[in-house]
Coordinates of C-alpha atoms (C1' of nucleotides) in Angstrom, one line a residue:
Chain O
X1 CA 99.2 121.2 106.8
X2 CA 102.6 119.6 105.4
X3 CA 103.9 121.1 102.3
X4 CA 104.3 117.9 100.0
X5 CA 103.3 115.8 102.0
X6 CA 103.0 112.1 100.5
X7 CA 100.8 111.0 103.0
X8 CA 98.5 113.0 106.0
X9 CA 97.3 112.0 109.6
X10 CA 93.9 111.2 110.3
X11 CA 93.1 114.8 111.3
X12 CA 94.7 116.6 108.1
X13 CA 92.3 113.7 106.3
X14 CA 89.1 114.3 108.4
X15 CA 89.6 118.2 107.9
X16 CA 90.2 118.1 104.2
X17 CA 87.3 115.6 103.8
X18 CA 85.3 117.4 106.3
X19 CA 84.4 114.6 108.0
X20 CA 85.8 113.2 111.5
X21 CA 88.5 111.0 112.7
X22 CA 85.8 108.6 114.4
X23 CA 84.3 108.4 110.8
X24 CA 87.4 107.2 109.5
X25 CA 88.6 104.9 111.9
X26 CA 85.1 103.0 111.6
X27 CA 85.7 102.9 107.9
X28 CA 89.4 101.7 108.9
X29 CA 87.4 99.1 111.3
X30 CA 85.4 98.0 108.7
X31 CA 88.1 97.2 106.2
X32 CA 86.3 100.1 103.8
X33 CA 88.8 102.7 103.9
X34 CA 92.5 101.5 105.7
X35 CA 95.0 103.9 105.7
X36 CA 98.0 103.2 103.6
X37 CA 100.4 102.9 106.5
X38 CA 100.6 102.8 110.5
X39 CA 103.6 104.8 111.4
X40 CA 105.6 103.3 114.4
X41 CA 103.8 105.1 116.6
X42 CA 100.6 103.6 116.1
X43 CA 99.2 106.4 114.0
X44 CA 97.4 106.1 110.8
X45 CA 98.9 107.8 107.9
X46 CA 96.7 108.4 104.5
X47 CA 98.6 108.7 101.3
X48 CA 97.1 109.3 97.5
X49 CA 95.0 106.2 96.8
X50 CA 93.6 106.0 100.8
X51 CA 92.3 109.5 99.6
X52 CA 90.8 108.5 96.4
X53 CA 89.2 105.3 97.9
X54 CA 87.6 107.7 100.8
X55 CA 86.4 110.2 97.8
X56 CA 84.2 107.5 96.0
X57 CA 83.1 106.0 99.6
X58 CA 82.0 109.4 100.7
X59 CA 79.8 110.5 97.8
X60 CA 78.1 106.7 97.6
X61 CA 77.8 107.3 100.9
X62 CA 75.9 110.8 100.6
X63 CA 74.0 108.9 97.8
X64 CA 72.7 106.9 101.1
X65 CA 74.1 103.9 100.1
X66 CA 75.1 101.7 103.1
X67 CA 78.4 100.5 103.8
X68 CA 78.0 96.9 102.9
X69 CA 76.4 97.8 100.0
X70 CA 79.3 100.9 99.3
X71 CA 82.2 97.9 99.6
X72 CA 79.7 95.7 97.1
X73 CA 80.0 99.0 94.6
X74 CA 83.6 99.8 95.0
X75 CA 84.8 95.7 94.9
X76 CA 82.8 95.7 91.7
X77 CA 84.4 99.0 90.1
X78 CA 87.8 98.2 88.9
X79 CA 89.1 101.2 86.9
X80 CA 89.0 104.5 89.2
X81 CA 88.5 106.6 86.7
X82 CA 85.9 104.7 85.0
X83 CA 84.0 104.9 88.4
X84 CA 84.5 108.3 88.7
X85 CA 82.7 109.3 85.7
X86 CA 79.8 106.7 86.4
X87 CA 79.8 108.8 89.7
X88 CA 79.7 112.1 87.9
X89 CA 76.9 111.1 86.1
X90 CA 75.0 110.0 89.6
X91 CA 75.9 113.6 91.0
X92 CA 74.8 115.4 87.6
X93 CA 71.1 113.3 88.3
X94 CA 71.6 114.8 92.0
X95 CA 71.5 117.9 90.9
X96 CA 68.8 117.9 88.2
X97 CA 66.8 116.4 91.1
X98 CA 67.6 119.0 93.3
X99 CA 66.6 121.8 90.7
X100 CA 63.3 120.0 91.0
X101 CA 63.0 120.7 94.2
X102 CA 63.8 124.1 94.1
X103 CA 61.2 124.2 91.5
X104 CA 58.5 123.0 93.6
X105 CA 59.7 125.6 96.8
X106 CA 59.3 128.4 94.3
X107 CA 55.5 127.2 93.3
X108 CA 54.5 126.4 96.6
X109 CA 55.6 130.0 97.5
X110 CA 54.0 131.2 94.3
X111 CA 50.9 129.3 95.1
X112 CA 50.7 130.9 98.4
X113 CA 51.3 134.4 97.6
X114 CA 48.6 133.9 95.1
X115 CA 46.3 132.6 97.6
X116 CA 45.6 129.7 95.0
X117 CA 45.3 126.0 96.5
X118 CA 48.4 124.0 96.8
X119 CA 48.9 121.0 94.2
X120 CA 49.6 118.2 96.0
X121 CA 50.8 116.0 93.3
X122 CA 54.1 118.4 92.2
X123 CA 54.6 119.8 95.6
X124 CA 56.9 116.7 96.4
X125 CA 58.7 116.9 93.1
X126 CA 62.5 116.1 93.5
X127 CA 61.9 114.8 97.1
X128 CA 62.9 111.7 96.9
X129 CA 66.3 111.3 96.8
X130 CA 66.3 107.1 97.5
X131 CA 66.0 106.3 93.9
X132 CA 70.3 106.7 93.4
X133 CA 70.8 104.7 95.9
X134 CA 68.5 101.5 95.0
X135 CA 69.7 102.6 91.5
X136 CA 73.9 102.2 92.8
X137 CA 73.5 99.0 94.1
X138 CA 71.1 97.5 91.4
X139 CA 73.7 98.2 88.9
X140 CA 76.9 97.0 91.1
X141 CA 77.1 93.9 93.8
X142 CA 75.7 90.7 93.9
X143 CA 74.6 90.7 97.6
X144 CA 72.5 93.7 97.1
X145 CA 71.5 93.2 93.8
X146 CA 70.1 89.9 94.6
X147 CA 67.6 91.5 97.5
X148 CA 66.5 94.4 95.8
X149 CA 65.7 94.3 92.1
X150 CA 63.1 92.5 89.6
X151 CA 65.3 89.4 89.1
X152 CA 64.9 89.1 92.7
X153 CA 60.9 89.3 92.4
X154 CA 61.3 87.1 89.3
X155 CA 62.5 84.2 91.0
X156 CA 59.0 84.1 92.8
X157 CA 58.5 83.0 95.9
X158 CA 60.0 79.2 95.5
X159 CA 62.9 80.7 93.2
X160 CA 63.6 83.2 96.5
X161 CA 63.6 80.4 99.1
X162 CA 65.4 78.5 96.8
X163 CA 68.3 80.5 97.0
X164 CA 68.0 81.7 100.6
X165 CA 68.6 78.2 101.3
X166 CA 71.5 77.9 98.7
X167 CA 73.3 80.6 100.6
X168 CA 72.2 79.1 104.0
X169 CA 73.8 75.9 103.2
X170 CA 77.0 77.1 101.7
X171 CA 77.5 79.1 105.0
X172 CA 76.7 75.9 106.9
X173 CA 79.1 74.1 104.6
X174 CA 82.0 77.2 105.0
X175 CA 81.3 77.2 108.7
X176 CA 81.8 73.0 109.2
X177 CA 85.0 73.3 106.9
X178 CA 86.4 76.0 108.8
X179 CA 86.0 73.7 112.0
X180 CA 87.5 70.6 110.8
X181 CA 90.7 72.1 110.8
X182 CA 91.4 71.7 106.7
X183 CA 93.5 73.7 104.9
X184 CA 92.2 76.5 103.0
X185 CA 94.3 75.0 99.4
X186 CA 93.0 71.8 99.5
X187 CA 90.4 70.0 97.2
X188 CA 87.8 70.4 99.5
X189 CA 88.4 74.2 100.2
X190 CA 88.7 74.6 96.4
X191 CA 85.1 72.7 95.6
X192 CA 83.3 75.0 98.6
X193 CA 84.8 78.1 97.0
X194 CA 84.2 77.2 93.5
X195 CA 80.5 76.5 94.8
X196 CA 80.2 80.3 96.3
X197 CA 81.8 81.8 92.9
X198 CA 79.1 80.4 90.6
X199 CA 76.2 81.4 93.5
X200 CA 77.7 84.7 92.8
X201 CA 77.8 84.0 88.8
X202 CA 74.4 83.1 89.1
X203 CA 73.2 86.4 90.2
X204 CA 73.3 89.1 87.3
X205 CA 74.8 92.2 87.5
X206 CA 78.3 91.4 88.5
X207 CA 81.5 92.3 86.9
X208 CA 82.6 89.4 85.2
X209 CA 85.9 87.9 83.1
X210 CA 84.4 86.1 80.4
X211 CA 81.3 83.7 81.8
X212 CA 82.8 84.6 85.6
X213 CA 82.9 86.7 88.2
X214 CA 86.1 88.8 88.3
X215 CA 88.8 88.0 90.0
X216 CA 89.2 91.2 91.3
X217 CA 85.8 91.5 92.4
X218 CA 86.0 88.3 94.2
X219 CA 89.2 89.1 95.7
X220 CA 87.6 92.3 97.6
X221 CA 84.5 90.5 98.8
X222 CA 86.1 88.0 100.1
X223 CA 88.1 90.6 101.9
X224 CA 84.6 92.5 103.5
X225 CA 83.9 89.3 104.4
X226 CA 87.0 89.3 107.2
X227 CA 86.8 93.0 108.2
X228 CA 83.2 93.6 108.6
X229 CA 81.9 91.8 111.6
X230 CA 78.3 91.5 110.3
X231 CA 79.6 89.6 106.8
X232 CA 81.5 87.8 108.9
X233 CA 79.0 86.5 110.9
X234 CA 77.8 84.5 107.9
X235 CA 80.9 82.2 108.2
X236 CA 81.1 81.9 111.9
X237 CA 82.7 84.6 112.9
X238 CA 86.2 86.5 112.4
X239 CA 88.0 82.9 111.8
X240 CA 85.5 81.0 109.3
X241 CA 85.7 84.6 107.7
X242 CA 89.2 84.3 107.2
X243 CA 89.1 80.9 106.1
X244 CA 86.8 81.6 103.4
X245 CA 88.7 84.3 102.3
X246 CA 91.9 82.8 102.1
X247 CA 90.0 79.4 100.1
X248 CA 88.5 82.1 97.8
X249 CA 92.1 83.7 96.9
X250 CA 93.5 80.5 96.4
X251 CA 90.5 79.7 94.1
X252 CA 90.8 82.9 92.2
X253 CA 94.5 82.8 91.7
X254 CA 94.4 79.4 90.3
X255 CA 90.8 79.6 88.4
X256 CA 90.0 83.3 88.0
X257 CA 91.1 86.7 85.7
Chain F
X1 CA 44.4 108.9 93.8
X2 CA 41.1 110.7 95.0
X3 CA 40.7 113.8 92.5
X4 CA 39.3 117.1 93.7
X5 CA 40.9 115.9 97.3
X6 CA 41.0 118.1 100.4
X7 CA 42.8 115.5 102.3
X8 CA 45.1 112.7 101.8
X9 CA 45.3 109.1 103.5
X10 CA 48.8 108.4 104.8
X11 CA 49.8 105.9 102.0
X12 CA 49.0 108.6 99.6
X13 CA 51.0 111.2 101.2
X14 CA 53.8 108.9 101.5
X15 CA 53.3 108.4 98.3
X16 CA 53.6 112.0 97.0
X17 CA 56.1 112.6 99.5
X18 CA 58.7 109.9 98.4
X19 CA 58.9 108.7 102.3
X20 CA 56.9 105.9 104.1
X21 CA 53.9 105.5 106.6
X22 CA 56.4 104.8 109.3
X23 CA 57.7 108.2 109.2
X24 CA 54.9 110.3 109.2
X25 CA 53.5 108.2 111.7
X26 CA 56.7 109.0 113.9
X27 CA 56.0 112.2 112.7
X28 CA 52.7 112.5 114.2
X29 CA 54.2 110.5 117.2
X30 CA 56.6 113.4 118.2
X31 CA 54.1 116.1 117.2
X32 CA 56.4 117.0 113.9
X33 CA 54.0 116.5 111.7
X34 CA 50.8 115.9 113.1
X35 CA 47.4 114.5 110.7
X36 CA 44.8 117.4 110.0
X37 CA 42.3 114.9 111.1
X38 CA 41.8 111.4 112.2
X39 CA 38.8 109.7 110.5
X40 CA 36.0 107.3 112.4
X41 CA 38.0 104.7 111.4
X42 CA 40.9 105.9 113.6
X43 CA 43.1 106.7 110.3
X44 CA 44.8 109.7 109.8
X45 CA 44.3 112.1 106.9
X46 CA 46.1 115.1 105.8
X47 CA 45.3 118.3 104.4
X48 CA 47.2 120.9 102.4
X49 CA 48.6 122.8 105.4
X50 CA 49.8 119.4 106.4
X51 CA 51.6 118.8 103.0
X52 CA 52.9 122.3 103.9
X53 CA 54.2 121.6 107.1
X54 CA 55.8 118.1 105.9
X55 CA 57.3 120.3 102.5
X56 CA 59.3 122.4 105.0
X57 CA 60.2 119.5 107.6
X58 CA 61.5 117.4 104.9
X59 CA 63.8 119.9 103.5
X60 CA 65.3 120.5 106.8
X61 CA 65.7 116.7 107.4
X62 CA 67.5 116.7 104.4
X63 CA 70.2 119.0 105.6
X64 CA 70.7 117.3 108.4
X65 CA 68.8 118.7 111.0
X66 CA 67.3 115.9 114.0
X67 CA 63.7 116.0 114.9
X68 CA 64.2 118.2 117.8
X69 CA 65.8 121.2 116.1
X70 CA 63.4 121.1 113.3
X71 CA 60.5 121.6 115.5
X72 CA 62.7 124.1 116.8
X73 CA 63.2 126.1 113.8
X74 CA 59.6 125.5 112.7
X75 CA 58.4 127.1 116.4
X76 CA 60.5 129.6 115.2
X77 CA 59.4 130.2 111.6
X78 CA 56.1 132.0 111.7
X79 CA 55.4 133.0 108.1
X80 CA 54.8 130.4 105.6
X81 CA 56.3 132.4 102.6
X82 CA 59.1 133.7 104.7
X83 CA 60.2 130.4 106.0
X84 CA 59.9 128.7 102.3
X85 CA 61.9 131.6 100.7
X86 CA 65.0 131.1 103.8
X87 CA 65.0 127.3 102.9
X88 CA 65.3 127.9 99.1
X89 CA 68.2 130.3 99.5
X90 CA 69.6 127.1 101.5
X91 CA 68.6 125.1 99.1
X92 CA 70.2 127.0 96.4
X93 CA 73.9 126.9 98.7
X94 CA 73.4 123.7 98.8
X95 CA 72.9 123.4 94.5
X96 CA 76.7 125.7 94.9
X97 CA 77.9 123.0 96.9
X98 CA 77.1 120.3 94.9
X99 CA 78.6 122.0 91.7
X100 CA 81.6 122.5 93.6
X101 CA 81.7 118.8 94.3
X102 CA 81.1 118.2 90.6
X103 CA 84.3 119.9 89.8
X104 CA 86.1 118.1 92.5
X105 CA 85.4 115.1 91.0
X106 CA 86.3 116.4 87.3
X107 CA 89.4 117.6 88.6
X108 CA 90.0 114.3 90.3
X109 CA 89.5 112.4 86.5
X110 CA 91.2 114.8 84.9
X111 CA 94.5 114.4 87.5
X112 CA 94.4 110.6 87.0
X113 CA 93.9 110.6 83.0
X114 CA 97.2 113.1 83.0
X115 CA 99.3 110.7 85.4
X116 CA 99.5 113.4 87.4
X117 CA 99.4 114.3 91.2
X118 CA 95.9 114.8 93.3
X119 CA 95.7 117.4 95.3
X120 CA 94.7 116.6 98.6
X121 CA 93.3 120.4 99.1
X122 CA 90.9 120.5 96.7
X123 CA 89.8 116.8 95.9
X124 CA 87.0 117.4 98.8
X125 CA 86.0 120.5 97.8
X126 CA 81.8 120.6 98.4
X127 CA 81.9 117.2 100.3
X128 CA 80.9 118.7 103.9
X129 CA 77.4 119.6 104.1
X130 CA 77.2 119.7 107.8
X131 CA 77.4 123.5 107.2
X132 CA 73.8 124.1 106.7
X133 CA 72.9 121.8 109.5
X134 CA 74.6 123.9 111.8
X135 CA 73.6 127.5 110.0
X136 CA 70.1 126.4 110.5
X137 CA 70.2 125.5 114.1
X138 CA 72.4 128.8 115.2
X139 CA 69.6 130.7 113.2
X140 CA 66.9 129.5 115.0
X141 CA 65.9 127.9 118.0
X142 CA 66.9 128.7 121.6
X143 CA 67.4 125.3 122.9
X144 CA 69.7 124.6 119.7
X145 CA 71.7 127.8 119.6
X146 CA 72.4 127.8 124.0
X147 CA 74.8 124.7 123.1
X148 CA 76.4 125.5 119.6
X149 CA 77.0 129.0 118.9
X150 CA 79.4 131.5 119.7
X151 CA 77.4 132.7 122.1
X152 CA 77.6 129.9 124.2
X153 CA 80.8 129.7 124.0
X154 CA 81.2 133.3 125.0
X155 CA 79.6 132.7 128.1
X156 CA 82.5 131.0 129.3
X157 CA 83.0 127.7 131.7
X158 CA 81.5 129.6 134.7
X159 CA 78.2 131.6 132.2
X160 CA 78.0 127.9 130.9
X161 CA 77.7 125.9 134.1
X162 CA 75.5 129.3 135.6
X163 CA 72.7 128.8 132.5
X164 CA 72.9 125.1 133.0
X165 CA 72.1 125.5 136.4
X166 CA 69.2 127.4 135.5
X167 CA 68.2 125.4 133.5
X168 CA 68.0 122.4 135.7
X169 CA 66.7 124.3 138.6
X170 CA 63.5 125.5 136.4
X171 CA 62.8 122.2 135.8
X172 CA 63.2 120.6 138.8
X173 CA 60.6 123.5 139.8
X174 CA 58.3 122.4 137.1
X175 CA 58.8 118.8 138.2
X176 CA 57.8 120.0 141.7
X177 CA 55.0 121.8 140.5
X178 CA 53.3 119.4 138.4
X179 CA 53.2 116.9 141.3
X180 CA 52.2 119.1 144.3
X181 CA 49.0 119.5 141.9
X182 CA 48.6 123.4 141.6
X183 CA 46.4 124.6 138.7
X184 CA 48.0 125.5 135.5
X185 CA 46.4 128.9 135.4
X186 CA 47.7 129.3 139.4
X187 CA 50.0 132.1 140.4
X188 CA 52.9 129.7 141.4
X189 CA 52.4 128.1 137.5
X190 CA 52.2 131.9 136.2
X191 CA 55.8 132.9 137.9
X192 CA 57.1 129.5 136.7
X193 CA 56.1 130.1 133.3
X194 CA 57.7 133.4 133.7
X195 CA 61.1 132.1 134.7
X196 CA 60.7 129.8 131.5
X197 CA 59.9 132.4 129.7
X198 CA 62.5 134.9 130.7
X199 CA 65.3 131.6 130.4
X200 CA 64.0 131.2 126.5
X201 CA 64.5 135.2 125.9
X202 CA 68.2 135.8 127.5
X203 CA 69.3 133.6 124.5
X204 CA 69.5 135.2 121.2
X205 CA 68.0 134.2 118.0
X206 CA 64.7 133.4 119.1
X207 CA 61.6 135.4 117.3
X208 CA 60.3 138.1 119.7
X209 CA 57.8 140.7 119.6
X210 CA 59.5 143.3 121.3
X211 CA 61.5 142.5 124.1
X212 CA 59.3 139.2 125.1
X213 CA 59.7 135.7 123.2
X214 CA 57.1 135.7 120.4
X215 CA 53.9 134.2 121.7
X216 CA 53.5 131.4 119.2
X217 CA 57.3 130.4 119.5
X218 CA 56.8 129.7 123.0
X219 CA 52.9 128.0 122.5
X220 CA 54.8 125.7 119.3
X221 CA 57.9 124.8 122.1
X222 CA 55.2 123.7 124.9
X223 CA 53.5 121.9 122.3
X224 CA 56.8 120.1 121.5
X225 CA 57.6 119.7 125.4
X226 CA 54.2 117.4 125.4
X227 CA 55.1 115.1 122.3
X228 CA 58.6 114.7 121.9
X229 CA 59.2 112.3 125.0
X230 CA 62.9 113.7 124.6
X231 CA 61.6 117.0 125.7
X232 CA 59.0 115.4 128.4
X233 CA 62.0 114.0 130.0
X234 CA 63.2 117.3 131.2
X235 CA 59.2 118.0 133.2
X236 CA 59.0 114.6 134.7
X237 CA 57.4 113.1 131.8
X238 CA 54.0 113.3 130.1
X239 CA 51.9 115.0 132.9
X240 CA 54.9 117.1 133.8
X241 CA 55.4 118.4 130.3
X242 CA 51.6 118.7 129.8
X243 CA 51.4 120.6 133.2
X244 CA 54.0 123.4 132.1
X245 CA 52.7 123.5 128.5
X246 CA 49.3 124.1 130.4
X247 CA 51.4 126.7 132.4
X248 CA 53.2 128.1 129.4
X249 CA 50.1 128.5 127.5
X250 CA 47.5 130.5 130.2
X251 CA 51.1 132.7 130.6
X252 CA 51.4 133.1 126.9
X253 CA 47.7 134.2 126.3
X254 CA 47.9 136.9 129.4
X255 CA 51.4 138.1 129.0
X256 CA 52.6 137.5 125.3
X257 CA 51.9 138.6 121.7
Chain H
dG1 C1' 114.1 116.7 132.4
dC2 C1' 109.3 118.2 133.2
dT3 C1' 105.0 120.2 131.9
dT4 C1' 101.4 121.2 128.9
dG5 C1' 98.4 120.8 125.2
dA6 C1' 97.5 118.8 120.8
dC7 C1' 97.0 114.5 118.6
dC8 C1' 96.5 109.8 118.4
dT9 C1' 95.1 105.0 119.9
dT10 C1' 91.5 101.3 121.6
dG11 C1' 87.4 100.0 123.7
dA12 C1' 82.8 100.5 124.6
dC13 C1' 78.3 102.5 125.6
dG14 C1' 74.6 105.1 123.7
dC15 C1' 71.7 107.6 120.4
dT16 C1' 68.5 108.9 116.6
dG17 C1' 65.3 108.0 113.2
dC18 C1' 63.2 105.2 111.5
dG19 C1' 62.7 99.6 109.4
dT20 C1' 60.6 95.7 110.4
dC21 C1' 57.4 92.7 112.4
dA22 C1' 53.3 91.1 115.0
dA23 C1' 48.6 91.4 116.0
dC24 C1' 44.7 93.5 115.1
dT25 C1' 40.9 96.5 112.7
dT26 C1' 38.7 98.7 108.8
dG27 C1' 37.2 99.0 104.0
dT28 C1' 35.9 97.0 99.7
dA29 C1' 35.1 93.8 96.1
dG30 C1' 33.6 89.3 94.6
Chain Y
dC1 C1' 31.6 85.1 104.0
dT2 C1' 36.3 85.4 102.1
dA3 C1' 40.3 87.7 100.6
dC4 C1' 43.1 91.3 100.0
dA5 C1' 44.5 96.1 100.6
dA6 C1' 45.1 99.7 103.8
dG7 C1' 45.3 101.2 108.1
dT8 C1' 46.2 101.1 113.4
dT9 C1' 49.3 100.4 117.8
dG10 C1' 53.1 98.5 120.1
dA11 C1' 57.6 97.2 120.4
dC12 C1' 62.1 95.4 119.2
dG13 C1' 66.3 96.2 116.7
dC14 C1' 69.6 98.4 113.7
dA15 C1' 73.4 101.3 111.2
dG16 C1' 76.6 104.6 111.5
dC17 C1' 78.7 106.8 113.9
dG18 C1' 79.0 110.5 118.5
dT19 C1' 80.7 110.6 122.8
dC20 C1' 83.5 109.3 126.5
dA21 C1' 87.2 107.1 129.2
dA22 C1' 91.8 105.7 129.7
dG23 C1' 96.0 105.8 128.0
dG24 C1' 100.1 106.7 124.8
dT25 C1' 102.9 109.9 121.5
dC26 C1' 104.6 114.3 119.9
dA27 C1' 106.5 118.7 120.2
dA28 C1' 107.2 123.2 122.1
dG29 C1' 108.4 125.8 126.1
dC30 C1' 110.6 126.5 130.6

DNA sequence: GCTTGACCTTGACGCTGCGTCAACTTGTAG
DNA sequence: CTACAAGTTGACGCAGCGTCAAGGTCAAGC
C-alpha cells in the first residue's frame, strides 16, 4: 500500500474494495467504472473519483440492481453527494429490512422452542430484498423505468406496442444513418438525435433541464451505448453505437443544459 | 389465502416467501427444497417443515452460498433451533457489516462536503460480504471445506493430489459398481460405502457421533448425490448416484448413528 | 545480465441459478 | 362450454463474473 498515493493499481483497488480485479476490468469493459489512467505499461491506475464511481456502482450493485440498469442510475445522478445520501437512505431501508428478518429468525426459534405452530404469514418477513432494486431503477433511468413501473402498464397494451415500435424504428433509422456514411453533425444526424431525446423526454422519471432531458444525463447514455456490447447492439453494433453517440453530443452541446 | 392452512400451493409460498415458482420448483428439482406433498393434480404443496427448510435455505442463499453448499450445510445442521440460532448470529454480523458500510458512506459525504481528501482505506469499509459465504462453507460441509480451508491447504501439493486421487478412484469404483449390477445391500456395495464413508470422516468439520460421520449427514449427502445432477455426475449419473445412495443408506442404517 | 515471483494485460470459454417461454393440464366460475 | 387463473414439464438462454491460457511488465536477489 503506497503512502499518498494519488492513484492505486487494480489490486490495491480490488483489495480495498474487496472485490476482484476480474470484477473491475469487466466494469472497465463495460464503460461502468474506467480507471482514470493507463500507465505506459498498460496497467490500470485508479485515482479519487474512479474510487467514488466504483463506491456508488458497488452498493447499487448489492441492491441487485443490474449493470445496465446501475449506468441508467448513475448517468441520471449528477451531484455525488446528492446521490450519496439518496443511497444512504436505500442502505438505512436495508437495514430496517434486515432487522425484520432477524425478527422473524427469533419467532420461528421461539415458536419452536414453544412447540407452538409456525405462522406462515410473518415467517418470511424482511425476505424480500428485490423491492430496492425495482424501487432504484423506478426512480432513476428512462430504459428501465419505461419496462418496469405503472406508467408502463398504463400505456396498455396498444400504448406498449406503440412505443416498442417507436424505439424499433428509431434504431432502424440510427442503424441506416450510420451506414450511409453521413456525418454525425449534420441536419440529418441532428433530426435523428433530436428524435431519440424527446423518446427519452417522453418517458417520466428522468432528470431533466427545464422541459428536457439533461444534458448530462444524455451525455452518459449515449456513452453506455458505445461501451456495453448489448446497448450497442441496438445501433448495429460497436460503430452505429458510436455514431449515435457522437450525433447525440453534438445535439446536446448545441440544444441541451 | 386458505386460513387454518396446513399446507401451502407454490404461488402462495412464493408468495410469502418474496421468491417465484421457478425457484422453488428448481428447488424441488435439485432436492433443496423438496414439496411436503404432491396433490392428485400433480401440484406441489408445502407444509410448515417446508416453510422451515426454505426459512433456513433462503438465508444462506442470501449470503452467498450456491445450491450445493447449502445442501451441504443443511446435511450438516441437524437441530432446527440450533441451526436457526447459528444463522442469526450471522445474520446479526451481517446487520455490523452493514452499519459499518453506513458510516463508510457518511464518511464519504462528509469528506466531499469539506473539500477534503477520501480515504481510500476506509471508504470500503463493510462492502465485502463474501466473508460469511466462506465462514459458512469452512464450518460445515466436507465436500466444501476439502477445497477451501486451511486444511486443505495444509495438506500440501502432494496430501492435495493423494485425497483427489481418492476421491476419483472411489468413484470410479462406484461407477463400476453400479453397472456390474451388484445389490445395494451386497458386501462389495457395504465396503464401498465404507471407503465413502471413511473419505467423508478424514475431513474435519463434518457432524459425527463419535468417531463415525453422523448417520443423517451422510443419508442427507446421498440424498443430495441422487438430485443434484452436479453431484450424480461424479457416480455415472442418476442410476449411479441412486445405486451408492442405495449403498450409503443400508451402510448407514447397519453401521451409523 | 539472468532468474524468479508478483502483478498486470487480453482473449475466451464456462458456470450457476434461475428468467422466460412454449405447450399442456387442472380448477373454478359464469 | 368458455375463459381465466394456477399449475405442470421441458428446455433454451442470460448476466456477471470465475477461471484459465498465454504473454508482458516490474522489482528484488544473485
Amino acid at each position: 500500500m503506497r503512502a499518498e498515493a494519488t492513484d492505486w493499481s487494480i489490486q490495491e483497488v480490488a483489495r480495498l474494495a474487496g472485490t476482484t480485479s476480474r470484477t473491475l476490468r469487466h466494469y472497465d469493459d463495460v464503460g461502468l467504472v474506467p480507471p482514470s489512467r493507463i500507465g505506459a505499461n498498460g496497467y490500470r491506475y485508479y485515482d479519487e473519483a474512479a474510487l467514488l464511481r466504483l463506491q456508488r456502482v458497488l452498493l447499487l450493485r448489492e441492491l441487485g440492481l443490474g449493470i445496465p440498469a446501475i449506468a441508467d442510475v448513475i448517468a441520471g445522478q449528477r451531484d455525488d453527494r446528492e446521490a450519496l445520501r439518496r443511497q444512504l437512505a436505500q442502505l438505512r431501508q436495508e437495514q430496517e429490512r434486515l432487522a425484520r428478518q432477524i425478527a422473524s429468525v427469533e419467532r420461528t426459534i421461539e415458536t419452536l422452542e414453544g412447540g407452538e405452530q409456525l405462522m406462515a404469514e410473518n415467517m418470511f418477513d424482511g425476505f424480500d430484498h428485490t423491492q430496492y432494486r425495482e424501487e432504484v431503477e423506478r426512480e432513476w433511468g428512462a430504459e428501465a423505468y419505461a419496462t418496469s413501473d405503472a406508467w408502463w402498464r398504463g400505456l396498455g397494451r396498444d400504448g406498449q406496442a406503440a412505443f416498442r415500435e417507436q424505439v424499433a424504428a428509431l434504431n432502424r433509422d440510427w442503424i441506416a444513418a450510420a451506414a450511409s456514411g453521413i456525418d454525425p453533425d449534420s441536419h440529418e444526424a441532428h433530426a435523428l438525435a433530436e428524435r431519440h431525446v424527446e423518446w427519452l423526454g417522453s418517458t417520466p422519471g428522468i432528470p431533466r433541464t427545464g422541459d428536457a432531458p439533461a444534458k448530462e444525463y444524455v451525455l452518459g447514455l449515449a456513452e453506455m451505448y458505445v461501451a456495453d456490447p448489448r446497448f450497442a447492439a441496438n445501433y448495429g453494433g460497436a460503430t452505429g453505437a458510436a455514431f449515435v453517440r457522437d450525433a447525440l453530443a453534438a445535439y446536446a452541446a448545441n440544444r441541451l443544459s
